């Protein structure tokens, strides 16, 4: 199963749900080199940038060139006279088998790191500040060489050589842990681990909504991108952006992913609640989450209302207990009050972003006059949060609070129309001076998420502007910036390229506003372009080509679970 569903290891790290390990491929000196890597924040603060060590295949003392390929089941290395496979066992154990050659793993250890025997045939490696690794032969033998420079407190020339048994076969296991770990008395057969991996992915794939036949392979790839980025932090499901430069998640991305799980309601619910574990005493949610860090230097938009607005139409949360409902209600209430209290510096009732980063659209022309900036998308998110808090209050029997949230939502809607609508579009304004920002950002269309709350005249004008070919609308989706704007920058983030989250927000806005024909047109243009370009986060609206390399470089796997989530929602809604 999934034998024909290839994964590009230079763009997508190979992993399994819950695995900290991942595998990725680089070209070095004209040859392929597979690296064993780990999604750990501590490794990002070192020279390793996630990489632990390369995989070397050796015979008769000479390294052999190999070709690495991957499917959701495993990674396969083929070389002259043999082959090898790698896969992920549960509990953060990496497995590898090979026939016809030795496997050499050589960690480049730094000062105060160590490789030591456990006297049971296994060796432990400490890489500061994390992780600890335990290398164990399963079939065949392991030979270890290591020296130590006591002056510099650094091990030297450390190498683990795994040699095959008399039948030419070897099997090894590498455990990853933070404090203590032990080799297993008996390891499951390698093929059993592969079969369990395939079954785990198949079980997840069964929860992904159906799509049109032309997207059948893309559905598998997008679902793999999400499944392989699910990690558990503090026993909570966290979906990382990617296994490369964005080994983290943000609070609003968990809400996007909740929408993507609309046919998997329990998982969607867990994602909605996950970030409230980290809410501080003021009601603020952290911006970024990793295995080791919680960043409160800024934040991201209050997006739970958008997710709830979508999910209440497509997902049944009747299973949620009163305690769970209260957790969401209390957390979201505090989150809304935080924005109203700490992001309204001029006290005019209109909240602001202090920085562009807080909006999620880092380089948008919304912020070309600096910050703080009062933005219509932020007001939209808060209106939806308040309306959905009213729904939650009703379900909890809080009749007064229901009325109060509805009143606040109506008042925020009135302010939004009066303050941001200029007769043609929703324009941001400088907080304090209220000066309008003249810009061509796709963010001006995000208030479409308010749907029928908006006057029909506004919906008509916004839809007409949006669907004019060559302005924002391209053959590949919607550009992040009007294409004739001076601010347009093709290799940016939201300042020009076709960006996944923007497609979802605007298309859902069209959907909520009753403009499904237009939503379908944009969605299918985007989904087809994404499939053809192999799922980049950003594409050129003029060519449909991947332009992510211009922003992040080809150095790391850069395909994002966030993009895959957008694809799964839009393609399932509009491709059947």
Coordinates of C-alpha atoms in Angstrom, one line a residue:
X1 CA 0.0 0.0 0.0
X2 CA 1.2 3.5 -0.9
X3 CA 4.1 2.1 -2.9
X4 CA 3.6 4.5 -5.8
X5 CA 3.1 7.6 -3.5
X6 CA 6.6 9.1 -3.7
X7 CA 7.8 11.7 -1.2
X8 CA 10.4 14.2 -2.3
X9 CA 12.9 14.0 0.5
X10 CA 14.6 17.3 -0.4
X11 CA 11.4 19.1 0.3
X12 CA 9.5 16.9 2.7
X13 CA 11.0 15.3 5.8
X14 CA 10.1 11.6 6.2
X15 CA 8.5 11.0 9.6
X16 CA 5.6 9.2 11.3
X17 CA 2.9 10.6 13.5
X18 CA 4.4 11.2 17.0
X19 CA 8.0 10.8 15.9
X20 CA 10.6 13.3 16.8
X21 CA 13.0 11.7 14.3
X22 CA 12.7 12.7 10.7
X23 CA 14.8 11.9 7.6
X24 CA 15.8 14.3 4.9
X25 CA 18.0 14.3 1.8
X26 CA 20.7 16.9 0.8
X27 CA 23.0 17.0 -2.2
X28 CA 26.6 17.1 -1.1
X29 CA 29.6 17.2 -3.5
X30 CA 27.3 16.0 -6.2
X31 CA 26.0 13.0 -4.3
X32 CA 22.8 12.3 -2.4
X33 CA 23.2 12.2 1.4
X34 CA 20.4 11.1 3.7
X35 CA 20.5 12.6 7.2
X36 CA 18.9 11.4 10.4
X37 CA 17.4 14.5 12.0
X38 CA 15.3 15.5 15.0
X39 CA 12.6 18.1 15.5
X40 CA 14.0 19.5 18.7
X41 CA 14.3 23.2 19.5
X42 CA 17.7 22.6 21.3
X43 CA 19.2 21.4 18.0
X44 CA 18.1 24.6 16.3
X45 CA 20.3 26.5 18.7
X46 CA 23.4 24.6 17.7
X47 CA 25.4 24.2 14.5
X48 CA 23.4 21.1 13.6
X49 CA 20.1 22.8 12.6
X50 CA 18.2 19.6 13.3
X51 CA 20.7 17.2 11.7
X52 CA 22.1 14.5 13.9
X53 CA 24.4 12.6 11.5
X54 CA 24.4 11.3 7.9
X55 CA 23.8 7.8 6.8
X56 CA 26.9 6.2 5.2
X57 CA 26.8 2.9 3.3
X58 CA 30.2 1.2 3.2
X59 CA 31.8 -1.9 1.7
X60 CA 35.5 -2.9 1.9
X61 CA 36.3 0.4 3.6
X62 CA 34.9 2.6 0.8
X63 CA 31.7 4.6 1.0
X64 CA 29.1 3.7 -1.6
X65 CA 26.9 6.2 -3.4
X66 CA 23.2 5.5 -3.0
X67 CA 19.8 6.8 -4.2
X68 CA 17.2 7.6 -1.5
X69 CA 13.5 7.3 -2.2
X70 CA 10.5 7.5 0.2
X71 CA 6.8 6.6 0.5
X72 CA 4.6 6.9 3.6
X73 CA 5.8 3.4 4.5
X74 CA 9.6 3.9 4.7
X75 CA 12.7 5.3 3.1
X76 CA 14.6 3.0 0.7
X77 CA 18.3 3.4 -0.2
X78 CA 19.5 1.5 -3.3
X79 CA 23.2 1.0 -4.0
X80 CA 25.5 -1.3 -6.0
X81 CA 24.9 -4.8 -4.8
X82 CA 22.4 -4.1 -2.1
X83 CA 19.7 -1.9 -0.5
X84 CA 18.7 -0.5 2.9
X85 CA 15.4 0.7 4.5
X86 CA 14.6 3.1 7.3
X87 CA 11.4 3.5 9.2
X88 CA 10.0 4.8 12.5
X89 CA 9.0 2.5 15.3
X90 CA 6.7 3.9 18.0
X91 CA 8.1 5.6 21.1
X92 CA 10.8 7.5 19.2
X93 CA 12.8 4.6 17.9
X94 CA 14.3 4.7 14.4
X95 CA 14.9 1.4 12.7
X96 CA 17.2 0.6 9.8
X97 CA 18.0 -2.6 8.0
X98 CA 20.5 -3.2 5.2
X99 CA 21.8 -6.1 3.0
X100 CA 25.1 -6.3 1.3
X101 CA 27.0 -3.6 3.1
X102 CA 27.9 -1.9 6.4
X103 CA 26.2 1.1 7.8
X104 CA 28.3 3.8 9.4
X105 CA 26.8 6.6 11.6
X106 CA 29.3 9.3 12.8
X107 CA 27.9 12.0 15.0
X108 CA 30.0 15.2 15.0
X109 CA 30.2 15.7 18.8
X110 CA 30.9 19.0 20.3
X111 CA 32.6 20.0 23.6
X112 CA 31.0 18.4 26.7
X113 CA 29.1 15.8 24.7
X114 CA 29.8 12.2 25.1
X115 CA 29.5 8.7 23.7
X116 CA 29.5 5.9 26.3
X117 CA 28.9 2.2 26.5
X118 CA 25.9 0.9 28.4
X119 CA 27.6 -2.5 28.8
X120 CA 24.7 -4.4 27.3
X121 CA 25.8 -4.0 23.7
X122 CA 24.3 -0.6 23.3
X123 CA 25.9 2.9 23.4
X124 CA 24.5 6.2 24.6
X125 CA 25.3 9.5 22.9
X126 CA 24.6 12.8 24.5
X127 CA 24.2 15.9 22.3
X128 CA 23.8 19.1 24.3
X129 CA 21.3 20.4 25.2
X130 CA 19.3 17.6 23.7
X131 CA 18.9 14.8 22.8
X132 CA 20.2 11.5 24.2
X133 CA 20.4 8.7 21.7
X134 CA 20.8 5.0 22.3
X135 CA 22.3 3.0 19.4
X136 CA 21.6 -0.7 19.4
X137 CA 22.4 -3.6 17.1
X138 CA 19.4 -5.8 16.4
X139 CA 20.8 -8.2 13.8
X140 CA 24.6 -8.2 13.1
X141 CA 27.3 -6.4 15.2
X142 CA 28.1 -2.9 16.1
X143 CA 31.7 -1.7 16.4
X144 CA 32.4 1.7 18.1
X145 CA 35.4 3.9 17.7
X146 CA 35.8 7.1 19.7
X147 CA 38.6 9.2 21.2
X148 CA 38.6 12.0 23.7
X149 CA 40.4 15.4 23.8
X150 CA 40.5 16.1 27.5
X151 CA 41.8 19.7 27.0
X152 CA 38.8 20.6 25.0
X153 CA 36.4 18.2 26.6
X154 CA 35.3 16.8 23.3
X155 CA 35.0 13.3 21.9
X156 CA 36.9 12.8 18.6
X157 CA 36.3 10.6 15.6
X158 CA 33.3 8.9 17.0
X159 CA 31.8 6.3 14.6
X160 CA 29.3 3.5 15.0
X161 CA 29.8 0.8 12.4
X162 CA 27.0 -1.8 12.0
X163 CA 28.1 -5.0 10.2
X164 CA 25.8 -7.6 8.8
X165 CA 25.5 -11.2 10.1
X166 CA 26.7 -14.2 8.2
X167 CA 23.7 -13.9 5.9
X168 CA 24.7 -10.4 4.9
X169 CA 21.8 -8.8 6.8
X170 CA 21.9 -6.1 9.5
X171 CA 19.2 -4.4 11.6
X172 CA 19.7 -1.6 14.0
X173 CA 17.6 0.6 16.4
X174 CA 18.2 4.2 17.6
X175 CA 16.2 5.4 20.6
X176 CA 15.7 9.1 21.2
X177 CA 14.8 10.4 24.7
X178 CA 15.5 13.3 27.0
X179 CA 16.6 11.6 30.2
X180 CA 16.9 7.8 30.4
X181 CA 16.2 5.0 28.0
X182 CA 16.9 1.3 27.6
X183 CA 17.3 -1.1 24.7
X184 CA 14.4 -3.5 24.3
X185 CA 14.8 -7.1 25.2
X186 CA 13.3 -8.0 21.8
X187 CA 12.6 -5.7 18.9
X188 CA 9.7 -6.3 16.5
X189 CA 10.7 -7.5 13.1
X190 CA 11.5 -4.6 10.7
X191 CA 8.7 -5.5 8.3
X192 CA 6.2 -5.5 11.2
X193 CA 7.2 -1.9 12.0
X194 CA 6.7 -0.9 8.3
X195 CA 3.3 -2.6 8.3
X196 CA 2.3 -0.8 11.5
X197 CA 3.4 2.5 10.0
X198 CA 1.3 1.9 6.9
X199 CA -1.7 1.0 9.0
X200 CA -1.4 4.0 11.1
X201 CA -1.3 6.3 8.1
X202 CA -4.2 4.4 6.5
X203 CA -6.2 4.9 9.7
X204 CA -5.5 8.6 9.5
X205 CA -6.3 8.8 5.8
X206 CA -9.7 7.3 6.4
X207 CA -10.6 10.5 8.4
X208 CA -9.6 12.8 5.6
X209 CA -12.6 14.0 3.5
X210 CA -13.1 12.6 0.0
X211 CA -12.0 14.6 -3.0
X212 CA -12.4 14.4 -6.8
X213 CA -10.7 11.6 -8.7
X214 CA -8.1 14.0 -10.2
X215 CA -6.9 14.8 -6.7
X216 CA -6.6 11.2 -5.4
X217 CA -2.8 11.1 -5.3
X218 CA -2.6 14.7 -4.0
X219 CA -5.0 13.8 -1.2
X220 CA -2.6 11.1 0.0
X221 CA 0.4 13.5 -0.2
X222 CA -1.4 16.3 1.6
X223 CA -2.6 13.9 4.3
X224 CA 0.9 12.5 4.7
X225 CA 2.2 16.1 5.2
X226 CA -0.2 16.6 8.1
X227 CA 0.0 13.1 9.6
X228 CA 3.8 13.2 9.6
X229 CA 3.9 16.6 11.4
X230 CA 1.7 15.6 14.3
X231 CA 3.9 15.6 17.5
X232 CA 2.8 15.3 21.1
X233 CA 4.0 18.1 23.4
X234 CA 2.9 18.0 27.0
X235 CA 0.7 15.1 25.9
X236 CA -1.2 17.4 23.5
X237 CA -1.4 17.0 19.7
X238 CA 0.6 19.8 18.1
X239 CA 0.9 20.0 14.3
X240 CA 4.2 21.5 13.3
X241 CA 4.5 23.7 10.2
X242 CA 7.3 21.6 8.7
X243 CA 10.4 19.6 9.6
X244 CA 12.7 22.3 8.2
X245 CA 13.1 26.0 9.1
X246 CA 9.7 26.0 10.8
X247 CA 10.0 23.3 13.4
X248 CA 7.2 24.8 15.5
X249 CA 3.5 25.8 15.4
X250 CA 1.6 28.9 16.2
X251 CA -1.6 29.3 18.1
X252 CA -3.8 30.2 15.1
X253 CA -2.4 27.3 13.0
X254 CA -3.9 24.8 15.5
X255 CA -7.3 26.4 14.6
X256 CA -6.6 26.0 10.9
X257 CA -5.8 22.4 11.5
X258 CA -9.0 21.9 13.5
X259 CA -10.9 23.0 10.4
X260 CA -8.9 20.5 8.3
X261 CA -10.0 17.7 10.7
X262 CA -13.7 18.4 10.2
X263 CA -14.5 14.8 9.6
X264 CA -12.4 13.8 12.6
X265 CA -14.3 15.8 15.3
X266 CA -12.5 14.5 18.4
X267 CA -9.1 15.4 17.0
X268 CA -10.5 18.8 15.8
X269 CA -11.7 19.5 19.3
X270 CA -8.4 18.6 20.8
X271 CA -6.6 20.9 18.4
X272 CA -9.0 23.8 19.3
X273 CA -8.4 23.4 23.0
X274 CA -4.6 22.6 22.8
X275 CA -3.2 26.2 23.0
X276 CA -5.3 27.1 26.1
X277 CA -3.0 24.9 28.1
X278 CA -0.4 27.7 27.6
X279 CA -2.7 30.7 28.2
X280 CA -1.1 33.1 30.7
X281 CA -2.8 34.9 33.6
X282 CA -3.7 37.9 31.4
X283 CA -5.5 35.7 28.8
X284 CA -2.7 35.9 26.2
X285 CA -1.8 32.9 24.1
X286 CA 1.8 32.4 23.0
X287 CA 2.8 33.0 19.5
X288 CA 5.0 30.0 18.8
X289 CA 5.2 26.6 20.5
X290 CA 8.1 24.1 20.3
X291 CA 9.0 21.1 22.4
X292 CA 11.0 23.4 24.6
X293 CA 9.8 27.0 24.2
X294 CA 6.6 29.1 24.5
X295 CA 7.1 32.5 22.9
X296 CA 5.1 35.4 24.4
X297 CA 7.1 38.1 22.7
X298 CA 4.1 38.5 20.4
X299 CA 1.1 36.5 19.4
X300 CA -1.1 35.5 16.5
X301 CA -4.7 36.5 15.6
X302 CA -7.7 35.3 17.7
X303 CA -8.7 32.7 15.2
X304 CA -10.9 30.3 17.2
X305 CA -14.1 32.1 16.1
X306 CA -13.2 31.5 12.4
X307 CA -12.7 27.8 13.1
X308 CA -15.9 27.5 15.1
X309 CA -17.9 29.3 12.4
X310 CA -16.7 26.7 9.9
X311 CA -16.9 23.7 12.2
X312 CA -20.4 24.2 13.4
X313 CA -21.6 23.8 9.8
X314 CA -19.6 20.6 9.1
X315 CA -18.8 18.9 12.4
X316 CA -20.8 17.6 15.3
X317 CA -19.3 18.5 18.7
X318 CA -22.3 17.1 20.7
X319 CA -19.8 14.6 22.4
X320 CA -18.1 17.5 24.2
X321 CA -18.7 17.4 27.9
X322 CA -19.8 20.4 29.9
X323 CA -16.3 20.5 31.4
X324 CA -14.8 20.6 27.9
X325 CA -17.2 23.3 26.8
X326 CA -16.3 25.4 29.8
X327 CA -12.6 25.0 29.0
X328 CA -13.2 26.4 25.5
X329 CA -15.6 29.1 26.7
X330 CA -13.4 30.3 29.5
X331 CA -10.2 30.2 27.4
X332 CA -11.8 32.0 24.4
X333 CA -13.4 34.6 26.6
X334 CA -10.1 35.5 28.3
X335 CA -8.4 35.5 24.8
X336 CA -11.0 38.0 23.5
X337 CA -10.7 40.2 26.6
X338 CA -6.9 40.2 26.3
X339 CA -7.2 41.7 22.8
X340 CA -9.7 44.3 23.9
X341 CA -7.6 45.2 26.9
X342 CA -4.0 45.1 25.6
X343 CA -4.4 45.9 21.9
X344 CA -6.5 49.0 22.0
X345 CA -3.9 51.6 22.9
X346 CA -5.9 54.6 21.8
X347 CA -9.1 53.3 23.5
X348 CA -11.4 53.8 20.5
X349 CA -12.9 50.3 20.7
X350 CA -10.9 49.2 17.6
X351 CA -8.1 46.7 18.3
X352 CA -4.7 46.8 16.7
X353 CA -1.8 44.7 15.8
X354 CA 1.4 46.0 17.4
X355 CA 3.5 44.5 14.7
X356 CA 2.9 42.9 11.3
X357 CA 4.1 39.6 12.6
X358 CA 1.1 39.4 15.0
X359 CA -1.2 39.4 12.0
X360 CA 0.5 36.3 10.4
X361 CA 1.0 38.4 7.2
X362 CA 4.5 39.6 8.0
X363 CA 5.3 41.6 4.9
X364 CA 1.8 42.8 4.0
X365 CA 1.3 46.3 2.7
X366 CA -1.3 46.7 5.5
X367 CA 1.7 47.6 7.6
X368 CA 3.8 49.8 5.3
X369 CA 3.2 52.8 7.5
X370 CA 4.5 50.9 10.6
X371 CA 2.6 49.9 13.7
X372 CA 0.5 49.7 15.6
X373 CA -2.1 49.2 12.9
X374 CA -5.8 48.8 13.3
X375 CA -6.8 46.1 10.8
X376 CA -10.2 44.9 9.5
X377 CA -9.2 41.2 9.5
X378 CA -8.5 41.4 13.3
X379 CA -11.9 43.0 13.9
X380 CA -13.5 40.2 11.8
X381 CA -11.9 37.5 13.9
X382 CA -13.1 39.1 17.1
X383 CA -16.7 39.5 15.8
X384 CA -16.7 35.8 14.9
X385 CA -15.2 34.9 18.3
X386 CA -17.9 36.9 20.1
X387 CA -20.7 35.4 18.1
X388 CA -19.5 31.9 18.7
X389 CA -19.0 32.7 22.4
X390 CA -22.7 33.6 22.4
X391 CA -23.4 30.1 21.0
X392 CA -21.3 28.4 23.6
X393 CA -22.9 30.5 26.4
X394 CA -26.3 29.3 25.1
X395 CA -25.2 25.7 25.2
X396 CA -24.0 26.2 28.8
X397 CA -27.2 27.9 29.9
X398 CA -25.5 31.3 30.4
X399 CA -28.4 33.4 29.1
X400 CA -27.1 36.8 30.2
X401 CA -23.6 36.1 28.9
X402 CA -25.1 35.0 25.6
X403 CA -26.9 38.3 25.2
X404 CA -23.8 40.3 26.2
X405 CA -21.6 38.5 23.7
X406 CA -24.2 39.0 21.0
X407 CA -24.4 42.7 21.9
X408 CA -20.6 43.0 21.8
X409 CA -20.4 41.3 18.4
X410 CA -23.1 43.6 16.9
X411 CA -21.3 46.7 18.3
X412 CA -17.9 45.5 16.9
X413 CA -19.6 44.9 13.5
X414 CA -21.0 48.4 13.5
X415 CA -17.6 49.9 14.4
X416 CA -15.9 47.8 11.7
X417 CA -18.2 49.0 8.9
X418 CA -17.9 52.6 10.1
X419 CA -14.2 52.6 10.7
X420 CA -12.7 50.4 7.9
X421 CA -15.1 50.5 4.9
X422 CA -14.2 53.3 2.6
X423 CA -16.9 52.7 0.0
X424 CA -14.7 50.3 -2.1
X425 CA -12.8 48.1 0.4
X426 CA -11.9 47.5 4.0
X427 CA -8.7 49.6 4.5
X428 CA -6.4 49.4 7.6
X429 CA -5.7 52.5 9.6
X430 CA -2.9 53.7 11.7
X431 CA -3.8 53.3 15.4
X432 CA -4.0 56.6 17.2
X433 CA -4.0 58.9 14.1
X434 CA -6.6 56.8 12.2
X435 CA -4.8 57.6 8.9
X436 CA -5.9 55.3 6.2
X437 CA -3.3 53.0 4.7
X438 CA -3.6 52.8 0.9
X439 CA -2.6 49.3 0.0
X440 CA -3.4 46.4 -2.3
X441 CA -3.2 43.5 0.2
X442 CA -5.5 40.4 -0.1
X443 CA -6.1 41.0 3.6
X444 CA -8.7 43.6 2.7
X445 CA -11.0 40.7 1.6
X446 CA -10.8 38.7 4.9
X447 CA -13.9 40.5 6.3
X448 CA -15.9 38.4 3.8
X449 CA -15.7 35.8 6.6
X450 CA -18.5 37.8 8.2
X451 CA -20.7 36.5 5.4
X452 CA -24.4 37.6 5.6
X453 CA -23.6 39.9 8.5
X454 CA -22.3 42.2 5.8
X455 CA -24.6 44.4 3.6
X456 CA -25.2 42.9 0.2
X457 CA -23.8 45.9 -1.5
X458 CA -20.4 45.4 0.2
X459 CA -20.4 41.7 -0.7
X460 CA -21.1 42.6 -4.3
X461 CA -18.3 45.1 -4.5
X462 CA -15.8 42.9 -2.8
X463 CA -16.7 39.8 -5.0
X464 CA -16.5 41.8 -8.2
X465 CA -13.0 43.3 -7.3
X466 CA -11.7 39.9 -6.2
X467 CA -12.8 38.1 -9.4
X468 CA -11.3 40.6 -11.8
X469 CA -8.6 38.7 -13.7
X470 CA -5.1 39.9 -13.4
X471 CA -5.6 42.0 -10.2
X472 CA -5.6 39.5 -7.4
X473 CA -7.1 36.6 -9.3
X474 CA -4.5 34.6 -11.3
X475 CA -4.7 31.1 -13.0
X476 CA -3.2 29.7 -9.8
X477 CA -5.2 31.3 -7.1
X478 CA -5.2 34.7 -5.4
X479 CA -2.1 36.8 -5.2
X480 CA -1.2 38.1 -1.7
X481 CA -0.8 41.6 -3.2
X482 CA -2.5 43.3 -6.1
X483 CA -0.2 42.4 -9.0
X484 CA 0.1 45.9 -10.3
X485 CA 1.0 47.3 -6.8
X486 CA 4.4 48.9 -6.1
X487 CA 4.5 46.7 -3.0
X488 CA 4.2 43.4 -5.0
X489 CA 7.1 41.1 -4.3
X490 CA 7.0 37.7 -5.8
X491 CA 9.3 35.9 -3.4
X492 CA 7.7 37.4 -0.3
X493 CA 5.3 35.8 2.1
X494 CA 2.0 37.7 1.7
X495 CA 3.3 40.6 -0.4
X496 CA 2.7 38.9 -3.7
X497 CA 2.8 35.1 -3.9
X498 CA -0.2 32.8 -3.9
X499 CA -0.2 31.9 -0.2
X500 CA -2.2 28.9 1.2
X501 CA -3.9 30.5 4.2
X502 CA -5.1 33.5 2.2
X503 CA -6.9 31.1 -0.2
X504 CA -8.7 29.4 2.6
X505 CA -9.8 32.6 4.3
X506 CA -11.1 34.4 1.2
X507 CA -12.7 31.3 -0.2
X508 CA -14.5 30.5 3.1
X509 CA -15.5 34.2 3.1
X510 CA -17.1 33.8 -0.3
X511 CA -18.8 30.6 0.9
X512 CA -20.2 32.3 4.0
X513 CA -21.4 35.2 1.9
X514 CA -23.3 32.9 -0.5
X515 CA -20.8 33.2 -3.4
X516 CA -20.0 29.5 -3.8
X517 CA -19.5 29.7 -7.6
X518 CA -16.7 32.2 -7.1
X519 CA -15.3 30.2 -4.1
X520 CA -15.2 27.0 -6.2
X521 CA -13.4 28.8 -9.1
X522 CA -10.6 30.1 -6.9
X523 CA -10.4 26.9 -4.9
X524 CA -9.9 24.7 -7.9
X525 CA -7.4 27.0 -9.6
X526 CA -5.4 26.9 -6.4
X527 CA -5.7 23.2 -5.7
X528 CA -4.7 22.2 -9.2
X529 CA -1.7 24.6 -9.1
X530 CA -0.7 23.3 -5.7
X531 CA -0.8 19.7 -6.9
X532 CA 1.2 20.5 -10.1
X533 CA 3.9 22.4 -8.1
X534 CA 4.2 19.6 -5.4
X535 CA 2.7 21.6 -2.5
X536 CA 4.9 24.7 -2.0
X537 CA 3.8 27.2 0.6
X538 CA 4.0 30.1 -1.9
X539 CA 3.7 30.1 -5.7
X540 CA 4.1 32.8 -8.3
X541 CA 0.7 34.1 -9.4
X542 CA 2.2 34.7 -12.8
X543 CA 3.7 31.3 -13.5
X544 CA 2.4 28.9 -10.8
X545 CA 6.0 28.0 -9.9
X546 CA 7.3 27.4 -6.5
X547 CA 8.9 30.6 -5.2
X548 CA 9.6 29.4 -1.6
X549 CA 13.3 28.9 -2.4
X550 CA 13.7 32.7 -2.8
X551 CA 12.5 33.1 0.8
X552 CA 13.9 30.2 2.7
X553 CA 16.4 28.6 0.3
X554 CA 16.6 24.9 -0.7
X555 CA 18.6 24.1 2.4
X556 CA 15.9 22.4 4.4
X557 CA 12.6 20.5 3.9
X558 CA 10.1 23.4 3.4
X559 CA 6.8 21.9 2.6
X560 CA 4.2 22.8 5.2
X561 CA 1.4 20.9 6.9
X562 CA -0.4 24.3 7.0
X563 CA -0.6 24.3 3.2
X564 CA -1.8 20.7 3.2
X565 CA -4.6 21.6 5.6
X566 CA -5.8 24.4 3.3
X567 CA -5.8 22.0 0.4
X568 CA -7.8 19.4 2.2
X569 CA -10.5 21.8 3.2
X570 CA -10.9 23.5 -0.2
X571 CA -10.4 20.5 -2.3
X572 CA -12.9 18.4 -0.3
X573 CA -15.5 21.2 -0.4
X574 CA -15.3 22.0 -4.1
X575 CA -13.8 19.1 -6.2
X576 CA -16.6 16.6 -5.9

